[in-house]
mmCIF file of N, CA and C and ligand atoms in Angstrom:
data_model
loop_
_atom_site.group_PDB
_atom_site.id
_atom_site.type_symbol
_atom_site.label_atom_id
_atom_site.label_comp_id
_atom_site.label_asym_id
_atom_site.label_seq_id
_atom_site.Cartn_x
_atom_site.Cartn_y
_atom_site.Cartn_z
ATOM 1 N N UNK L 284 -174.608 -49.816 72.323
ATOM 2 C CA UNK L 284 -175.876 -49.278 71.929
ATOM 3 C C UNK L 284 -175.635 -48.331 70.772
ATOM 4 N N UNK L 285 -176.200 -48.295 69.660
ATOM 5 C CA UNK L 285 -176.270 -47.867 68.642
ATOM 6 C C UNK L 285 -177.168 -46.745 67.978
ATOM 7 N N UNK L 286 -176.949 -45.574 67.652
ATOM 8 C CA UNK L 286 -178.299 -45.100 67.372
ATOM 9 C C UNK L 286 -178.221 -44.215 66.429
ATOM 10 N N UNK L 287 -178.898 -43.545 66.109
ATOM 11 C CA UNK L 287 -179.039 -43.142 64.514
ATOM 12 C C UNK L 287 -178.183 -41.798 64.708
ATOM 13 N N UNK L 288 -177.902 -41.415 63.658
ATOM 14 C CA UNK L 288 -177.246 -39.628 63.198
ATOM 15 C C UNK L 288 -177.728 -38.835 64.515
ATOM 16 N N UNK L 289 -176.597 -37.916 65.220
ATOM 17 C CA UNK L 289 -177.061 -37.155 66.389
ATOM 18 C C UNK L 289 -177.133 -37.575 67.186
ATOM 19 N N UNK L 290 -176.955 -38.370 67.519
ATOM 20 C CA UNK L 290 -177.119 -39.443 69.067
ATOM 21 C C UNK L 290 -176.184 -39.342 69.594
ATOM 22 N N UNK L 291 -175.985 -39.226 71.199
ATOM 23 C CA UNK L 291 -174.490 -39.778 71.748
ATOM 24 C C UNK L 291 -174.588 -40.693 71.783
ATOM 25 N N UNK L 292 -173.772 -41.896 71.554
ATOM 26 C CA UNK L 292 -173.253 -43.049 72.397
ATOM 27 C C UNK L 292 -172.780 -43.166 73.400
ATOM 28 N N UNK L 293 -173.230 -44.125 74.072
ATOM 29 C CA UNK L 293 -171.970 -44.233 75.278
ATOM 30 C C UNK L 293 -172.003 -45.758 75.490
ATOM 31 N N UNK L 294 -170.332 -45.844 75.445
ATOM 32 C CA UNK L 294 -170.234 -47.126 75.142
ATOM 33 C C UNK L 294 -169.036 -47.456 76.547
ATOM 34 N N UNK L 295 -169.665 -47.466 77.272
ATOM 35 C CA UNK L 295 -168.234 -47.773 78.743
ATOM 36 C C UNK L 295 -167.533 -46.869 78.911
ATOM 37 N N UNK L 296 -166.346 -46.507 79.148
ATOM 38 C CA UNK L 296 -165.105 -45.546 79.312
ATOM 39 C C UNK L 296 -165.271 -44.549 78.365
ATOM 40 N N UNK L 297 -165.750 -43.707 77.516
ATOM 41 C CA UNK L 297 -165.503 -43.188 76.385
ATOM 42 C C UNK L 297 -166.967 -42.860 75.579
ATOM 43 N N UNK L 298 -167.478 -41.619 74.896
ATOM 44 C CA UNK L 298 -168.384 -41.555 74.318
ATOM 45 C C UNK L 298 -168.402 -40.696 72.611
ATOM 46 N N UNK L 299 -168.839 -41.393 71.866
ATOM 47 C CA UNK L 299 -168.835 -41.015 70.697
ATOM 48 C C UNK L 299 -169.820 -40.281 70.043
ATOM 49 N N UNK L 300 -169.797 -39.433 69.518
ATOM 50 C CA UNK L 300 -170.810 -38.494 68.757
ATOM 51 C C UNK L 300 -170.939 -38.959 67.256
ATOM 52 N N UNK L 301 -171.651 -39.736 66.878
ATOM 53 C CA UNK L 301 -171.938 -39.688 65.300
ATOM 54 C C UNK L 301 -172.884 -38.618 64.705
ATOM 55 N N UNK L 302 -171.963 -38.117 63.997
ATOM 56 C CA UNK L 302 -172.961 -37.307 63.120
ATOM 57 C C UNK L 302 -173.707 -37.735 61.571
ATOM 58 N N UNK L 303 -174.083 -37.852 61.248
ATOM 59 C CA UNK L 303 -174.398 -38.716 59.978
ATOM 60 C C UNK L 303 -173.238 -39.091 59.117
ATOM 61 N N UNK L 304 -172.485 -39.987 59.937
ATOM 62 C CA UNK L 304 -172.080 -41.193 59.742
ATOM 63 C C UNK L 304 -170.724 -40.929 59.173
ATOM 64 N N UNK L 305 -170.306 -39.697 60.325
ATOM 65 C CA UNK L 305 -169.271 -39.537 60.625
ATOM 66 C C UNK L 305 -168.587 -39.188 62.161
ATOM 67 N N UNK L 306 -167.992 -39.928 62.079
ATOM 68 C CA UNK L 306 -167.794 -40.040 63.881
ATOM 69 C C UNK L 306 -166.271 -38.986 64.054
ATOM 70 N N UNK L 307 -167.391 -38.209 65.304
ATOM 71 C CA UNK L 307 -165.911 -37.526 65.757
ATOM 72 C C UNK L 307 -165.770 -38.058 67.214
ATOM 73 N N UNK L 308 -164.589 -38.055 67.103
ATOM 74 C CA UNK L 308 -163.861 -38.791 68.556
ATOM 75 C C UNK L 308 -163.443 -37.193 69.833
ATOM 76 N N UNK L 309 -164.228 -37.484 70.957
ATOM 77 C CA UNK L 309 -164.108 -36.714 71.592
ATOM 78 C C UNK L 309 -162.140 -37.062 72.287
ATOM 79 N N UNK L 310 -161.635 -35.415 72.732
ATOM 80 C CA UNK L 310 -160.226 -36.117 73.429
ATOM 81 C C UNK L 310 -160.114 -37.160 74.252
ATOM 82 N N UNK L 311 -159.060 -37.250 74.529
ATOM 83 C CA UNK L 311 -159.084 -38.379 76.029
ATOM 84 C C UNK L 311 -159.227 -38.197 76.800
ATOM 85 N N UNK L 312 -159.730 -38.434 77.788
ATOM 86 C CA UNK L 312 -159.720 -38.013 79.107
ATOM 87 C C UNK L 312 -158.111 -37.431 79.602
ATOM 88 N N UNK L 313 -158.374 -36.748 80.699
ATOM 89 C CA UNK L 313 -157.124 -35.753 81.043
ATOM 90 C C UNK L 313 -156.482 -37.043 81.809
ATOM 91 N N UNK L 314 -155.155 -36.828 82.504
ATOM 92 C CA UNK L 314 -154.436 -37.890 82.736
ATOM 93 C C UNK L 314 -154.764 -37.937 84.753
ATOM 94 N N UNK L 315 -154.717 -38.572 85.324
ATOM 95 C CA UNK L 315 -155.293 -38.649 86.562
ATOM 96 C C UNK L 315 -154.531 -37.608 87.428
ATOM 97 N N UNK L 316 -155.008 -36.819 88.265
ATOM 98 C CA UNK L 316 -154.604 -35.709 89.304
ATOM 99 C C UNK L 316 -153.845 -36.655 90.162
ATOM 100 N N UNK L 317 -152.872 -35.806 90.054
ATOM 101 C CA UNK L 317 -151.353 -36.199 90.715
ATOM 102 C C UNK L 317 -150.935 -35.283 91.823
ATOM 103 N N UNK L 318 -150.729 -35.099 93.031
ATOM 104 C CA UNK L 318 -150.648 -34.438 93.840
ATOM 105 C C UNK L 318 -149.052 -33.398 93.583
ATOM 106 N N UNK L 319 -148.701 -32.335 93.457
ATOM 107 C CA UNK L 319 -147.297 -31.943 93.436
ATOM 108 C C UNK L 319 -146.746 -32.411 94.341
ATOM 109 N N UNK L 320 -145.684 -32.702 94.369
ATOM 110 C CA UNK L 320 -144.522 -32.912 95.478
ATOM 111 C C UNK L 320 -143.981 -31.849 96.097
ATOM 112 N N UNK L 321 -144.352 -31.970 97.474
ATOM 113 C CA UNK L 321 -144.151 -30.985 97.858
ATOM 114 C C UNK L 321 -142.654 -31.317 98.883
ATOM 115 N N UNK L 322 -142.065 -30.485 99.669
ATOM 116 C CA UNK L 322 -140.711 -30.698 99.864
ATOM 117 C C UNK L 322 -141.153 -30.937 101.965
ATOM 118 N N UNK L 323 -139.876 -30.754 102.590
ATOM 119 C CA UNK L 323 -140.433 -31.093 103.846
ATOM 120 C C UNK L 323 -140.898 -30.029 104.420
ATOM 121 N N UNK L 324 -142.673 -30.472 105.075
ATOM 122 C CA UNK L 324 -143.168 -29.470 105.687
ATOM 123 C C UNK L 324 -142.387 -28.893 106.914
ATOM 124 N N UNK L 325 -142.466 -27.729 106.780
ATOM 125 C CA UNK L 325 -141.749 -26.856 108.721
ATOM 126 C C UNK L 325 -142.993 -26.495 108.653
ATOM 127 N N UNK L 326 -143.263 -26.767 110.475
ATOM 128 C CA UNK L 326 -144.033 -26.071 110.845
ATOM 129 C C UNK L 326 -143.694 -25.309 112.071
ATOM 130 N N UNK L 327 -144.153 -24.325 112.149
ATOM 131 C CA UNK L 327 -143.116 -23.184 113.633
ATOM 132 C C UNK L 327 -143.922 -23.802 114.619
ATOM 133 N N UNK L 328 -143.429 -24.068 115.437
ATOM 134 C CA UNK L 328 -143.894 -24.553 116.865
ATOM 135 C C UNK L 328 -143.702 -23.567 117.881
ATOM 136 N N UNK L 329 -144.552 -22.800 118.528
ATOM 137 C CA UNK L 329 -143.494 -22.145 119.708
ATOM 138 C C UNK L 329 -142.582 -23.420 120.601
ATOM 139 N N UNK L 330 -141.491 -22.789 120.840
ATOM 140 C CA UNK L 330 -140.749 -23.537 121.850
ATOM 141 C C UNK L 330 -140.786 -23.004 123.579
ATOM 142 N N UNK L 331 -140.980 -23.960 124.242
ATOM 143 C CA UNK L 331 -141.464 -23.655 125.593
ATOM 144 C C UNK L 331 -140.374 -23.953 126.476
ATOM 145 N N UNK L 332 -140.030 -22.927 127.034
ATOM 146 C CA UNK L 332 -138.751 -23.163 128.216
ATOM 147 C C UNK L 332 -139.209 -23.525 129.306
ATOM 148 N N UNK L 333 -139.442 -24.587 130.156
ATOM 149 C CA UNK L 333 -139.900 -24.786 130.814
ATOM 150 C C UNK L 333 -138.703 -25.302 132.234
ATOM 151 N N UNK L 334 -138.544 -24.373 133.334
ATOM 152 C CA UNK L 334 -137.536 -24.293 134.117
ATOM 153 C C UNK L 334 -138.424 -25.616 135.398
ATOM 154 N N UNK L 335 -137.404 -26.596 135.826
ATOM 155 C CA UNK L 335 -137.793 -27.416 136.451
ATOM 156 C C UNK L 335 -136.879 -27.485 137.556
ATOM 157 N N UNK L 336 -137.422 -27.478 138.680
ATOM 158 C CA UNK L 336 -136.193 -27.039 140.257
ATOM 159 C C UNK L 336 -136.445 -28.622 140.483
ATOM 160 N N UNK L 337 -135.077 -29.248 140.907
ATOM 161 C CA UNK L 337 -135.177 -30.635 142.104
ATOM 162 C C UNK L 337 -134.997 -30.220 143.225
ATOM 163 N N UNK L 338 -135.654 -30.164 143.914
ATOM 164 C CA UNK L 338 -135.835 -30.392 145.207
ATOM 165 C C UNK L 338 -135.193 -31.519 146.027
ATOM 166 N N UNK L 339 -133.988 -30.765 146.724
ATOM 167 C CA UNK L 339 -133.589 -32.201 147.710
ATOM 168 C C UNK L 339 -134.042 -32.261 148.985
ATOM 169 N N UNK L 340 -134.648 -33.975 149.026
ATOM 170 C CA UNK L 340 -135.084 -33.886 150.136
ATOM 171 C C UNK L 340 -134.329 -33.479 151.572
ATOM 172 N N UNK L 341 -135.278 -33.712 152.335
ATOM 173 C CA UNK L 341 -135.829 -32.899 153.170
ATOM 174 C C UNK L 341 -135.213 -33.776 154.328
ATOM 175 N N UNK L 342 -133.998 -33.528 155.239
ATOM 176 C CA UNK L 342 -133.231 -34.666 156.156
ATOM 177 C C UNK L 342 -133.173 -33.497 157.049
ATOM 178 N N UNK L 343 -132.894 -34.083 158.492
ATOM 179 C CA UNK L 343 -132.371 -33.446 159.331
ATOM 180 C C UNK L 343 -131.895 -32.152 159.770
ATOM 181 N N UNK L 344 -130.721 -31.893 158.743
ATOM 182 C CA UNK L 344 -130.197 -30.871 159.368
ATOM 183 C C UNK L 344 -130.450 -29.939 157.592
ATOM 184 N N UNK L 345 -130.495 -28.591 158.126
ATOM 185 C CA UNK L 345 -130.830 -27.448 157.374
ATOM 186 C C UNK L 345 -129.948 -28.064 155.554
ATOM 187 N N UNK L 346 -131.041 -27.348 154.428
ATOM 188 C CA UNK L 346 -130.455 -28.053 153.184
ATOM 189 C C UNK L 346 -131.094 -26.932 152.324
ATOM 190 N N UNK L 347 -130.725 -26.499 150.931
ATOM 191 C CA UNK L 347 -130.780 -25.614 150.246
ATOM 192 C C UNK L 347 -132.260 -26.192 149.866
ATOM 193 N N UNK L 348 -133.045 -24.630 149.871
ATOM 194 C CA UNK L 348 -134.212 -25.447 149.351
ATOM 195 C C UNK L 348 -135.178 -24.145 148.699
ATOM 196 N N UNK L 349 -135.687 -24.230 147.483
ATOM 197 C CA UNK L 349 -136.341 -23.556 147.144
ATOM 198 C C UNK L 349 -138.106 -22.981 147.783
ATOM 199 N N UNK L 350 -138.170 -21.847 147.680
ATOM 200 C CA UNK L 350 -139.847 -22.045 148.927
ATOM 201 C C UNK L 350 -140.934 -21.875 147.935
ATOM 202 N N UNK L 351 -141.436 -22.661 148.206
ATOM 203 C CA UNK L 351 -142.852 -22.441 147.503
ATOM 204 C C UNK L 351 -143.538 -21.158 147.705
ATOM 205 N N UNK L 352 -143.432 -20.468 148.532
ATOM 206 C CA UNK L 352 -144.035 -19.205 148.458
ATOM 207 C C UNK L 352 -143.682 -17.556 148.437
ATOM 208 N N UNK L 353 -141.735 -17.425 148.498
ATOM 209 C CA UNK L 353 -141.309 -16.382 147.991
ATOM 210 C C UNK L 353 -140.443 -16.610 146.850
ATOM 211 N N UNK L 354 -140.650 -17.958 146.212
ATOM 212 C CA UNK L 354 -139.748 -18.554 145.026
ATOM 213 C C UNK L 354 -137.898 -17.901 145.240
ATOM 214 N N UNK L 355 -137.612 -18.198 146.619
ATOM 215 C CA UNK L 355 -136.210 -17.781 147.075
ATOM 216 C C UNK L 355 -135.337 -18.919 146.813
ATOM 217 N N UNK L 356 -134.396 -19.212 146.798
ATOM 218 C CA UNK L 356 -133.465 -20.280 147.297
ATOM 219 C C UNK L 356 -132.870 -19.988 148.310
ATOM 220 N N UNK L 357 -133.366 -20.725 149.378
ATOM 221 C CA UNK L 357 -133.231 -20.174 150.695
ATOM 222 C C UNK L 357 -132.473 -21.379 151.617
ATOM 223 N N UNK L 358 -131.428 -21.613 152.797
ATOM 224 C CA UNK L 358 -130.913 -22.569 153.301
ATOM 225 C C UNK L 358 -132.044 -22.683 155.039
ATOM 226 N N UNK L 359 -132.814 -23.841 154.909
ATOM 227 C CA UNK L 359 -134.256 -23.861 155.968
ATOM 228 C C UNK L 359 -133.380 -23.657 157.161
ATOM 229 N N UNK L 360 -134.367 -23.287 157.554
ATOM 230 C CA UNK L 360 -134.113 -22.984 159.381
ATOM 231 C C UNK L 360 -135.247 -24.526 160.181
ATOM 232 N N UNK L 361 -134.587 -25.041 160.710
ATOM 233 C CA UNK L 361 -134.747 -26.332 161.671
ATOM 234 C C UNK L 361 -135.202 -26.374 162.623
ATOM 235 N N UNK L 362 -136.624 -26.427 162.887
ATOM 236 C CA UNK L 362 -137.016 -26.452 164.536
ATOM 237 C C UNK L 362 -137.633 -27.929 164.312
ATOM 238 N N UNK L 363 -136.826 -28.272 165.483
ATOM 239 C CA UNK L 363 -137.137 -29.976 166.344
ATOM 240 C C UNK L 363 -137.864 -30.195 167.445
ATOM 241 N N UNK L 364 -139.222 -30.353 166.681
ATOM 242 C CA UNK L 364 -140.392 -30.517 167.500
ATOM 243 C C UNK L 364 -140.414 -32.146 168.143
ATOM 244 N N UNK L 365 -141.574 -32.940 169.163
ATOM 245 C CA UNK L 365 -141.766 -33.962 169.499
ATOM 246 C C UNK L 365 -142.895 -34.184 168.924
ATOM 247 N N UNK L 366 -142.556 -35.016 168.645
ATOM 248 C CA UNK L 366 -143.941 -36.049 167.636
ATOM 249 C C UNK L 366 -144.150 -37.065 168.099
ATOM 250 N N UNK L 367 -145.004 -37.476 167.715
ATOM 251 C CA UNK L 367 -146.332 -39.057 168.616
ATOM 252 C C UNK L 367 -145.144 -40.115 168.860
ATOM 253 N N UNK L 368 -143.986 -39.734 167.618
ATOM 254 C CA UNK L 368 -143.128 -41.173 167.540
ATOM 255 C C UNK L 368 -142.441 -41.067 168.683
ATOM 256 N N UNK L 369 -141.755 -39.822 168.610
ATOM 257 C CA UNK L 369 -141.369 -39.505 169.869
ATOM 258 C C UNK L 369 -141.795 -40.031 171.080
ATOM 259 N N UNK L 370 -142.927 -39.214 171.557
ATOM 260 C CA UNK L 370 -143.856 -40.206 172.924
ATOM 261 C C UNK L 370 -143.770 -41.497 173.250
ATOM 262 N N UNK L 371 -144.324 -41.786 172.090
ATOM 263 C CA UNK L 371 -143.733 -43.461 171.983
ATOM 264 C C UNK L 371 -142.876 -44.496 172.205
ATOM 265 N N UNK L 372 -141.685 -43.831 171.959
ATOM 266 C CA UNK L 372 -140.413 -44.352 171.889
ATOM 267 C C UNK L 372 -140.313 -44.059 173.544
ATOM 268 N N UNK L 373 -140.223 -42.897 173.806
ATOM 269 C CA UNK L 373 -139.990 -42.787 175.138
ATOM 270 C C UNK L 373 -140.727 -43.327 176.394
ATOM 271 N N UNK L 374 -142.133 -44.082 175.870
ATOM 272 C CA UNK L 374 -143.035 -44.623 176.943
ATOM 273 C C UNK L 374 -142.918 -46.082 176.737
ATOM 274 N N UNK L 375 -142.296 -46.536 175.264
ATOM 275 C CA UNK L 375 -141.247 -47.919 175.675
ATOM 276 C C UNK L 375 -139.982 -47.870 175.828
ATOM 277 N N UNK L 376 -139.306 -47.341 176.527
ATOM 278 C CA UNK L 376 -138.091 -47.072 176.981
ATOM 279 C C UNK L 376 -138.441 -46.896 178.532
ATOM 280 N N UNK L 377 -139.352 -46.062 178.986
ATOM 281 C CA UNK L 377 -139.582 -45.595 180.117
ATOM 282 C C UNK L 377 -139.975 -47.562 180.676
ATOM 283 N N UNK L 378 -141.132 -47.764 180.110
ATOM 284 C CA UNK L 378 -141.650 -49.171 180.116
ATOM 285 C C UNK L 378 -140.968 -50.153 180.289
ATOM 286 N N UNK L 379 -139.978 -50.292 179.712
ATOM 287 C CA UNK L 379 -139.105 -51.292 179.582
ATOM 288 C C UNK L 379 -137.941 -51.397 180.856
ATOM 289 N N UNK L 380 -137.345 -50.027 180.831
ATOM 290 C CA UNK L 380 -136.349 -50.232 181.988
ATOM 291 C C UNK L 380 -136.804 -49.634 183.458
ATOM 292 N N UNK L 381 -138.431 -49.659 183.651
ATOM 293 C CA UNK L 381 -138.871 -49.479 185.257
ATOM 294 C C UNK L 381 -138.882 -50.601 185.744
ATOM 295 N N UNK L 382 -139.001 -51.446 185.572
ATOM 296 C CA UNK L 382 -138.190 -53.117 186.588
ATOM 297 C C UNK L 382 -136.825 -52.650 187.325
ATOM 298 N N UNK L 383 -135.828 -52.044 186.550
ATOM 299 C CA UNK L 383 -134.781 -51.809 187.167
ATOM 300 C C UNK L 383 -134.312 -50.150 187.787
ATOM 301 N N UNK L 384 -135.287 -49.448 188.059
ATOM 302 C CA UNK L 384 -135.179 -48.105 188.112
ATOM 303 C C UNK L 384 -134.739 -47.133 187.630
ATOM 304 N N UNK L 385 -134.443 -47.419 186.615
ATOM 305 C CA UNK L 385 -133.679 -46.254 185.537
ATOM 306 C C UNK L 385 -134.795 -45.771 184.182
ATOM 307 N N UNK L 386 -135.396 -45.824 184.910
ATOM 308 C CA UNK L 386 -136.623 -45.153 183.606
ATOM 309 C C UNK L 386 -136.252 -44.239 183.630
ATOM 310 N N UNK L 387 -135.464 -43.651 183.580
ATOM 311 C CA UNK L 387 -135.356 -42.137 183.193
ATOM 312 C C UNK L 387 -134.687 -41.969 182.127
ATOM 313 N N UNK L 388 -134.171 -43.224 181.675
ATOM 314 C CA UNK L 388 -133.680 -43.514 180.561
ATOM 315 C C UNK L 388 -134.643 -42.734 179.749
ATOM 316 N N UNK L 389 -135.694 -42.567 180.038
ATOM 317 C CA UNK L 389 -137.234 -42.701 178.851
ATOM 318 C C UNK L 389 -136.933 -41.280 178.717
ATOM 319 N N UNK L 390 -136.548 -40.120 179.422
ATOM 320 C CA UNK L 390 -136.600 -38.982 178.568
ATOM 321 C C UNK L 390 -135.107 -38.676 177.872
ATOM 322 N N UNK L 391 -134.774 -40.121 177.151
ATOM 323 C CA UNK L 391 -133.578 -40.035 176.236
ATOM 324 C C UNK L 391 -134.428 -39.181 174.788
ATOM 325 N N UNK L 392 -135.377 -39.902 174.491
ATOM 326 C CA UNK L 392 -136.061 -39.158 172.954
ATOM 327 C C UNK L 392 -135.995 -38.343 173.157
ATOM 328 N N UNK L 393 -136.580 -37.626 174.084
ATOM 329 C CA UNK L 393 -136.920 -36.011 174.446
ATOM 330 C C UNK L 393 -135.537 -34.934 174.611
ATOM 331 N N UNK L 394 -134.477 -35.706 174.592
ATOM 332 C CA UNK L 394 -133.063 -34.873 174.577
ATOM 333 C C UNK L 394 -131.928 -34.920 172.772
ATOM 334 N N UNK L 395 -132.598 -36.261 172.466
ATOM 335 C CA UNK L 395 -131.401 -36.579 171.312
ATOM 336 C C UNK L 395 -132.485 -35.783 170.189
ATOM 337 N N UNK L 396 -132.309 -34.712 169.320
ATOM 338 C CA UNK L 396 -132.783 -34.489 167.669
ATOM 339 C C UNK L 396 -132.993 -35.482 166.898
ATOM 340 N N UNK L 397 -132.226 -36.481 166.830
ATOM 341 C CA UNK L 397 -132.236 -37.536 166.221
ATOM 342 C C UNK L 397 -133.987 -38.369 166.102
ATOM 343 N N UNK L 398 -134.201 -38.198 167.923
ATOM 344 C CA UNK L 398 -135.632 -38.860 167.774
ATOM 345 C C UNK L 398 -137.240 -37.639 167.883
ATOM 346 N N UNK L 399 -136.547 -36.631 167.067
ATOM 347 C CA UNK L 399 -137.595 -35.619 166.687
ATOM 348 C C UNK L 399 -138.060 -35.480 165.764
ATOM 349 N N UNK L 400 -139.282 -34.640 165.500
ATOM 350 C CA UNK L 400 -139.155 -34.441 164.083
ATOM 351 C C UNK L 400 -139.038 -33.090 163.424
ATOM 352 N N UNK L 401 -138.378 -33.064 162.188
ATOM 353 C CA UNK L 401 -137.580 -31.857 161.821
ATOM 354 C C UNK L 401 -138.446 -31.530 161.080
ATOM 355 N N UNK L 402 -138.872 -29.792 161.142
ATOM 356 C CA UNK L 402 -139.729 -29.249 160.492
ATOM 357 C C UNK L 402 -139.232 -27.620 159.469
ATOM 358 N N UNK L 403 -138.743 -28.204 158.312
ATOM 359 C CA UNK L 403 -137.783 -26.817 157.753
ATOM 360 C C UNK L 403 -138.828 -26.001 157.382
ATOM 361 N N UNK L 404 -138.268 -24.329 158.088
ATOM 362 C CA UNK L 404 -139.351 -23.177 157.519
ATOM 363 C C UNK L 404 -138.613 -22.438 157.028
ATOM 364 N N UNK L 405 -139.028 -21.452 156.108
ATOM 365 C CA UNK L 405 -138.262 -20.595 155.155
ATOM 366 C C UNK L 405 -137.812 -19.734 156.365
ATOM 367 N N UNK L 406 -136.559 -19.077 156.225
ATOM 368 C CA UNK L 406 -135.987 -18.369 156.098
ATOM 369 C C UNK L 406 -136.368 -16.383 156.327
ATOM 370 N N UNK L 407 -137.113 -16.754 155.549
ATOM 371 C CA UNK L 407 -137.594 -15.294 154.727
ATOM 372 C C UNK L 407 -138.963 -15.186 155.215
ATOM 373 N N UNK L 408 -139.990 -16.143 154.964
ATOM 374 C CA UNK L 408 -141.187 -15.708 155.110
ATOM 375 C C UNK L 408 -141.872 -16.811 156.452
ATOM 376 N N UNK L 409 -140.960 -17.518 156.659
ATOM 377 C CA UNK L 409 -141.801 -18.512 157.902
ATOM 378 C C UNK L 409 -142.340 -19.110 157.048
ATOM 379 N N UNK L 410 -142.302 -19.806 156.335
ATOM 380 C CA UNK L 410 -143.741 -20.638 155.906
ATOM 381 C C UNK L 410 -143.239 -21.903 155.794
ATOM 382 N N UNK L 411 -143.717 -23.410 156.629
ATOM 383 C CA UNK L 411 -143.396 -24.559 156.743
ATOM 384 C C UNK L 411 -143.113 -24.977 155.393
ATOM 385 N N UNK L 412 -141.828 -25.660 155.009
ATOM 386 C CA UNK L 412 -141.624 -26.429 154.112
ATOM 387 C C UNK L 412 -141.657 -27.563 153.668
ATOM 388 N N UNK L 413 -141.407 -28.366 154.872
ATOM 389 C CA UNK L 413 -141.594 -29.736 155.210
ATOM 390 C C UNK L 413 -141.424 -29.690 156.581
ATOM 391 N N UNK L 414 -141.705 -31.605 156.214
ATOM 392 C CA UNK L 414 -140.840 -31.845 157.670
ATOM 393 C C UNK L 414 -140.333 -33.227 157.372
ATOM 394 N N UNK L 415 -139.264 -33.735 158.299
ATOM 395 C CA UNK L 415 -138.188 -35.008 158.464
ATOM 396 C C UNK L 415 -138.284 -35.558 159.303
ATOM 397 N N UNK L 416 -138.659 -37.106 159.656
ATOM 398 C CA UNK L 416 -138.536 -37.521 160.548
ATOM 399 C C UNK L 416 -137.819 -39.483 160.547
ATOM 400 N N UNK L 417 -136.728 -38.977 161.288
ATOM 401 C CA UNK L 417 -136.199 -40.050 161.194
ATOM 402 C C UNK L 417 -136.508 -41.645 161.814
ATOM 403 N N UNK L 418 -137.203 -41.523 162.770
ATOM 404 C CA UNK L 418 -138.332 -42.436 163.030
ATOM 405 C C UNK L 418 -139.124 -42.559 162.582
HETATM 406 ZN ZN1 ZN Q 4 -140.217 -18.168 151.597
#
C-alpha cells in the first residue's frame, strides 16, 4: 500500500516512513528475548530426620519392645491368659478321649503356656502391648 508524503506504510514485517520522497528506514527490530542461562538451581529444602522403631513381633516369651505410651524400651512382662482357643481345644480333647476315661487329658490346654494366649504389658506403666497366640 502506497501513499503519498507523510504516510506510514506498512508493508508486512517492517514499516516505512516516506517523507516527500525520501524514505527513512526505521532500525530493525531488536533480536528475539533469549532467556540468560542460568546455572543449577539449589533450592534449601529443610531436611527431616525422621526416627523409625521396628518393632519385633510379639511371640511368646518376653522380647524388647518399645511402648507406645512411655516411649521406653522396655523387655514385656508376660501374663498367660485362656482364650476361647484355649476352651476349645480342651473341650475337643476332653470330647474325644471320654470313650476311654481319661478326659482329663482335656485340662492339658489349661496347664501347657504354649496353648494360651500371651499378653505383653509394659513394664513401667502396665499398659497392654499386645498379645500372642500360638493357636
Ligand atoms: Zn510404658
Amino acid at each position: 500500500m502506497h501513499v503519498e508524503s507523510g504516510a506510514i506504510v506498512n508493508q508486512g514485517a517492517y514499516a516505512e516512513l516516506r517523507v516527500q520522497s525520501e524514505t527513512v528506514n526505521f532500525q530493525d527490530p531488536p533480536p528475539p528475548y533469549t532467556p540468560p542461562v542460568e546455572g543449577p538451581t539449589v533450592t534449601s529444602q529443610p531436611i527431616i530426620h525422621q526416627t523409625i522403631i521396628l518393632q519385633v513381633p510379639l511371640r511368646s516369651n518376653p522380647v524388647y519392645y518399645t511402648c507406645d505410651s512411655c516411649h521406653e524400651r522396655v523387655y514385656t512382662k508376660v501374663k498367660y491368659v485362656n482364650s476361647r482357643k484355649t476352651h476349645l481345644l480342651a473341650g475337643f480333647i476332653c470330647g474325644f478321649t471320654c470313650w476311654c476315661l481319661i478326659c482329663c487329658l482335656g485340662a492339658i490346654p489349661y496347664l501347657v503356656k504354649s496353648f494360651k494366649k500371651a499378653e505383653h504389658y509394659c513394664p513401667n506403666c502396665d499398659k497392654l502391648l499386645g498379645t500372642y497366640s500360638k493357636i
